[in-house]
Short mmCIF file of N, CA and C in Angstrom, two decimals:
data_model
loop_
_atom_site.label_atom_id
_atom_site.label_comp_id
_atom_site.label_asym_id
_atom_site.label_seq_id
_atom_site.Cartn_x
_atom_site.Cartn_y
_atom_site.Cartn_z
N UNK A 811 0.91 -1.40 -0.61
CA UNK A 811 -0.24 0.02 -0.23
C UNK A 811 0.66 1.78 -0.10
N UNK A 812 0.86 1.95 -0.93
CA UNK A 812 1.19 3.46 -0.76
C UNK A 812 0.83 4.30 0.12
N UNK A 813 1.89 4.64 0.18
CA UNK A 813 1.74 6.20 1.77
C UNK A 813 1.95 7.53 1.39
N UNK A 814 1.43 8.13 1.41
CA UNK A 814 1.36 9.83 0.51
C UNK A 814 1.83 10.71 2.37
N UNK A 815 2.63 11.47 2.03
CA UNK A 815 2.91 12.41 2.54
C UNK A 815 1.84 14.11 2.78
N UNK A 816 1.21 13.85 3.93
CA UNK A 816 -0.30 14.84 4.20
C UNK A 816 0.26 16.46 4.87
N UNK A 817 1.82 16.10 4.63
CA UNK A 817 1.54 17.65 5.32
C UNK A 817 2.11 18.81 4.15
N UNK A 818 1.03 19.75 4.47
CA UNK A 818 1.18 20.84 3.36
C UNK A 818 0.94 20.60 2.20
N UNK A 819 0.25 19.61 1.69
CA UNK A 819 0.24 19.34 -0.14
C UNK A 819 1.18 19.05 -0.31
N UNK A 820 2.14 18.48 0.40
CA UNK A 820 3.62 17.90 -0.15
C UNK A 820 3.20 16.88 -0.92
N UNK A 821 2.78 15.26 -1.47
CA UNK A 821 2.11 14.75 -1.94
C UNK A 821 2.57 14.00 -2.67
N UNK A 822 4.17 14.00 -1.29
CA UNK A 822 5.05 13.07 -2.02
C UNK A 822 4.57 10.95 -1.81
N UNK A 823 4.78 10.17 -2.50
CA UNK A 823 4.74 8.69 -2.14
C UNK A 823 5.12 7.98 -1.89
N UNK A 824 5.12 7.00 -1.02
CA UNK A 824 6.53 6.66 -0.70
C UNK A 824 5.65 4.53 -0.40
N UNK A 825 6.59 3.89 -1.05
CA UNK A 825 5.82 1.93 -1.37
C UNK A 825 5.94 1.44 0.01
N UNK A 826 6.59 2.66 0.92
CA UNK A 826 6.32 1.80 1.98
C UNK A 826 6.46 2.94 3.77
N UNK A 827 5.22 2.88 4.54
CA UNK A 827 5.43 3.82 5.90
C UNK A 827 6.21 4.27 6.72
N UNK A 828 7.89 3.37 6.76
CA UNK A 828 9.22 3.85 7.05
C UNK A 828 9.41 5.13 6.58
N UNK A 829 9.57 4.93 5.20
CA UNK A 829 10.00 6.29 4.24
C UNK A 829 9.05 7.31 4.77
N UNK A 830 7.71 7.18 4.21
CA UNK A 830 6.79 7.76 4.26
C UNK A 830 7.30 8.56 6.21
N UNK A 831 7.69 8.19 7.06
CA UNK A 831 7.95 8.84 7.69
C UNK A 831 9.56 9.82 7.73
N UNK A 832 10.22 9.36 8.00
CA UNK A 832 11.07 9.79 7.34
C UNK A 832 11.33 10.74 6.25
N UNK A 833 10.53 10.67 5.47
CA UNK A 833 10.71 11.99 5.16
C UNK A 833 10.22 12.74 6.03
N UNK A 834 9.24 12.80 6.54
CA UNK A 834 8.40 13.27 7.60
C UNK A 834 9.54 14.74 8.07
N UNK A 835 10.38 13.40 9.26
CA UNK A 835 10.98 14.22 9.98
C UNK A 835 12.16 15.06 9.34
N UNK A 836 12.46 14.58 8.18
CA UNK A 836 13.74 15.02 7.73
C UNK A 836 13.68 15.81 6.60
N UNK A 837 12.42 16.02 6.00
CA UNK A 837 12.19 16.89 5.41
C UNK A 837 11.41 18.77 5.06
N UNK A 838 10.45 17.71 5.97
CA UNK A 838 9.47 19.01 6.60
C UNK A 838 10.53 19.85 7.81
N UNK A 839 10.08 20.83 8.33
CA UNK A 839 10.05 21.89 9.23
C UNK A 839 9.54 21.16 10.66
N UNK A 840 10.19 21.38 11.66
CA UNK A 840 9.82 20.39 12.74
C UNK A 840 8.73 21.94 13.58
N UNK A 841 7.90 20.96 14.50
CA UNK A 841 6.78 21.72 15.02
C UNK A 841 7.04 21.78 16.72
N UNK A 842 6.30 23.38 17.32
CA UNK A 842 6.85 23.25 18.74
C UNK A 842 5.26 22.78 19.32
N UNK A 843 4.91 21.42 19.72
CA UNK A 843 3.79 21.00 20.16
C UNK A 843 3.28 22.36 21.25
N UNK A 844 2.25 22.54 21.01
CA UNK A 844 1.61 23.29 21.73
C UNK A 844 0.93 22.97 23.07
N UNK A 845 0.93 21.55 23.16
CA UNK A 845 1.16 21.57 24.08
C UNK A 845 2.49 21.69 25.84
N UNK A 846 3.58 21.43 25.47
CA UNK A 846 4.16 21.18 26.28
C UNK A 846 5.21 21.92 25.72
N UNK A 847 5.04 22.69 24.23
CA UNK A 847 6.42 23.04 23.89
C UNK A 847 7.95 22.40 23.42
N UNK A 848 7.50 21.17 23.60
CA UNK A 848 8.47 20.30 22.74
C UNK A 848 8.87 20.80 21.54
N UNK A 849 10.10 20.80 20.55
CA UNK A 849 10.06 20.93 19.32
C UNK A 849 10.18 19.04 18.21
N UNK A 850 9.09 19.27 17.79
CA UNK A 850 8.96 17.61 17.23
C UNK A 850 9.00 17.92 16.27
N UNK A 851 9.55 16.73 15.26
CA UNK A 851 9.37 16.48 13.38
C UNK A 851 7.64 16.87 13.22
N UNK A 852 7.30 17.30 12.21
CA UNK A 852 6.32 17.42 11.68
C UNK A 852 5.36 15.74 11.44
N UNK A 853 3.89 15.84 11.18
CA UNK A 853 3.20 14.55 10.11
C UNK A 853 3.59 13.58 11.86
N UNK A 854 3.25 11.90 11.62
CA UNK A 854 3.28 10.93 12.34
C UNK A 854 3.74 11.29 13.65
N UNK A 855 5.10 11.45 13.31
CA UNK A 855 5.62 11.83 14.90
C UNK A 855 5.78 12.46 15.41
N UNK A 856 5.19 13.90 15.14
CA UNK A 856 4.42 14.54 16.16
C UNK A 856 2.70 14.35 16.39
N UNK A 857 2.04 13.82 15.46
CA UNK A 857 0.99 12.94 16.02
C UNK A 857 1.09 12.03 16.99
N UNK A 858 1.96 11.20 17.37
CA UNK A 858 2.33 10.29 17.88
C UNK A 858 3.28 10.86 19.42
N UNK A 859 3.91 11.59 19.76
CA UNK A 859 3.95 12.38 20.57
C UNK A 859 2.98 13.04 21.20
N UNK A 860 2.20 14.01 20.66
CA UNK A 860 0.70 14.64 20.94
C UNK A 860 0.10 13.61 22.20
N UNK A 861 -0.02 12.37 21.03
CA UNK A 861 -1.35 11.28 21.63
C UNK A 861 -0.31 9.89 22.63
N UNK A 862 1.03 10.30 22.78
CA UNK A 862 1.34 9.36 23.80
C UNK A 862 2.18 10.46 25.06
N UNK A 863 2.11 11.68 24.37
CA UNK A 863 2.93 12.02 25.28
C UNK A 863 1.78 13.50 26.57
N UNK A 864 0.20 12.98 25.54
CA UNK A 864 -0.77 14.29 26.74
C UNK A 864 -2.26 13.74 25.89
N UNK A 865 -2.99 14.35 27.12
CA UNK A 865 -3.93 13.58 27.26
C UNK A 865 -5.08 14.20 25.68
N UNK A 866 -5.86 13.18 25.68
CA UNK A 866 -6.74 13.57 24.75
C UNK A 866 -7.63 15.30 24.46
N UNK A 867 -7.92 15.30 26.43
CA UNK A 867 -8.05 16.54 26.73
C UNK A 867 -7.07 17.44 26.38
N UNK A 868 -5.77 17.15 26.70
CA UNK A 868 -5.18 18.55 26.29
C UNK A 868 -5.01 18.97 25.26
N UNK A 869 -4.79 17.80 24.18
CA UNK A 869 -5.19 17.77 22.47
C UNK A 869 -6.07 18.34 22.11
N UNK A 870 -6.90 18.55 22.22
CA UNK A 870 -7.95 19.30 21.82
C UNK A 870 -8.62 20.80 21.98
N UNK A 871 -8.00 20.95 23.77
CA UNK A 871 -7.39 22.21 24.01
C UNK A 871 -6.30 22.83 22.96
N UNK A 872 -5.26 22.54 22.86
CA UNK A 872 -4.62 22.93 22.82
C UNK A 872 -3.99 23.40 20.85
N UNK A 873 -5.23 22.30 20.54
CA UNK A 873 -4.87 22.57 18.89
C UNK A 873 -6.54 22.84 18.22
N UNK A 874 -7.57 23.49 19.64
CA UNK A 874 -8.77 23.64 18.99
C UNK A 874 -9.31 22.05 17.75
N UNK A 875 -8.63 20.62 18.72
CA UNK A 875 -9.37 19.62 17.35
C UNK A 875 -11.23 19.17 18.07
N UNK A 876 -11.30 18.47 17.38
CA UNK A 876 -12.81 18.31 17.45
C UNK A 876 -12.41 16.41 17.66
N UNK A 877 -13.63 16.25 17.70
CA UNK A 877 -13.87 14.62 17.85
C UNK A 877 -13.20 13.90 16.90
N UNK A 878 -13.38 14.26 15.67
CA UNK A 878 -13.59 13.53 14.60
C UNK A 878 -11.87 13.74 14.31
N UNK A 879 -11.63 14.14 14.68
CA UNK A 879 -10.11 14.84 14.32
C UNK A 879 -9.44 13.89 15.18
N UNK A 880 -9.08 13.58 16.85
CA UNK A 880 -8.88 13.14 17.44
C UNK A 880 -9.21 11.40 17.10
N UNK A 881 -10.80 11.49 16.85
CA UNK A 881 -10.68 9.77 15.52
C UNK A 881 -9.46 9.14 14.96
N UNK A 882 -9.67 10.43 13.62
CA UNK A 882 -8.85 10.37 12.41
C UNK A 882 -7.40 10.01 13.33
N UNK A 883 -7.25 10.46 14.04
CA UNK A 883 -5.74 10.86 14.40
C UNK A 883 -5.10 9.22 15.38
N UNK A 884 -5.88 9.28 15.95
CA UNK A 884 -5.80 7.87 16.47
C UNK A 884 -6.27 6.08 16.11
N UNK A 885 -6.87 6.57 14.89
CA UNK A 885 -6.43 5.33 13.83
C UNK A 885 -5.25 5.22 13.31
N UNK A 886 -4.68 6.50 13.03
CA UNK A 886 -3.54 6.58 12.15
C UNK A 886 -2.56 5.88 13.22
N UNK A 887 -2.32 6.13 14.10
CA UNK A 887 -1.23 5.57 15.36
C UNK A 887 -1.54 4.29 14.91
N UNK A 888 -2.30 4.26 15.20
CA UNK A 888 -2.95 1.91 15.55
C UNK A 888 -2.48 2.04 13.37
N UNK A 889 -2.71 2.23 13.18
CA UNK A 889 -2.61 1.70 11.50
C UNK A 889 -1.15 1.53 11.77
N UNK A 890 -0.56 2.65 11.57
CA UNK A 890 1.24 2.52 11.29
C UNK A 890 1.80 1.76 12.47
N UNK A 891 1.18 1.97 13.40
CA UNK A 891 1.49 1.35 14.41
C UNK A 891 1.71 0.11 14.56
N UNK A 892 1.04 -0.58 13.63
CA UNK A 892 0.38 -1.75 13.79
C UNK A 892 1.07 -2.73 12.85
N UNK A 893 1.72 -1.71 11.32
CA UNK A 893 2.46 -1.86 10.41
C UNK A 893 4.41 -1.86 10.28
N UNK A 894 4.18 -0.85 11.31
CA UNK A 894 5.90 -0.60 10.77
C UNK A 894 6.82 -1.19 11.79
N UNK A 895 8.15 -0.32 11.15
CA UNK A 895 9.48 -1.45 12.14
C UNK A 895 10.28 0.47 12.40
N UNK A 896 9.28 0.74 13.60
CA UNK A 896 9.78 1.72 14.22
C UNK A 896 11.22 1.74 14.32
N UNK A 897 12.30 0.29 14.87
CA UNK A 897 13.53 0.56 15.33
C UNK A 897 14.39 1.22 13.69
N UNK A 898 13.89 0.56 13.17
CA UNK A 898 14.16 0.72 11.74
C UNK A 898 14.11 2.49 11.01
N UNK A 899 13.44 2.69 12.08
CA UNK A 899 12.52 4.65 11.68
C UNK A 899 13.87 5.64 12.19
N UNK A 900 13.87 4.81 13.68
CA UNK A 900 15.10 5.39 14.46
C UNK A 900 15.87 5.62 13.83
N UNK A 901 16.83 4.41 13.30
CA UNK A 901 18.17 3.77 13.02
C UNK A 901 18.68 4.87 11.49
N UNK A 902 17.67 5.06 10.72
CA UNK A 902 18.05 5.88 9.73
C UNK A 902 17.43 7.67 10.30
N UNK A 903 17.15 8.22 10.74
CA UNK A 903 17.10 9.14 11.55
C UNK A 903 17.91 9.10 12.14
N UNK A 904 18.54 8.37 12.56
CA UNK A 904 20.11 8.71 13.51
C UNK A 904 20.99 9.15 12.21
N UNK A 905 20.58 9.14 11.71
CA UNK A 905 22.20 8.72 10.20
C UNK A 905 22.23 10.18 9.70
#
């Protein structure tokens, strides 16, 4: 299944999720988390940070998100985490 980068209309397409995440982390600007101020890569890793480090309520307040926004991001996290090789992503991002 191809994976498309959805950051700011980028539209780059990748054969695997790992390549898409590495692209997002290395080719796009980093963002400051509106909840805690930590600077994180945009895209999947920003969503992962927000949903693993903060509560849903904190996310909704900080980002003005709807319940649908939260569900979409939770579904994306579940899908990616079920197939992604996070060790491979971490190794690629270290280089």
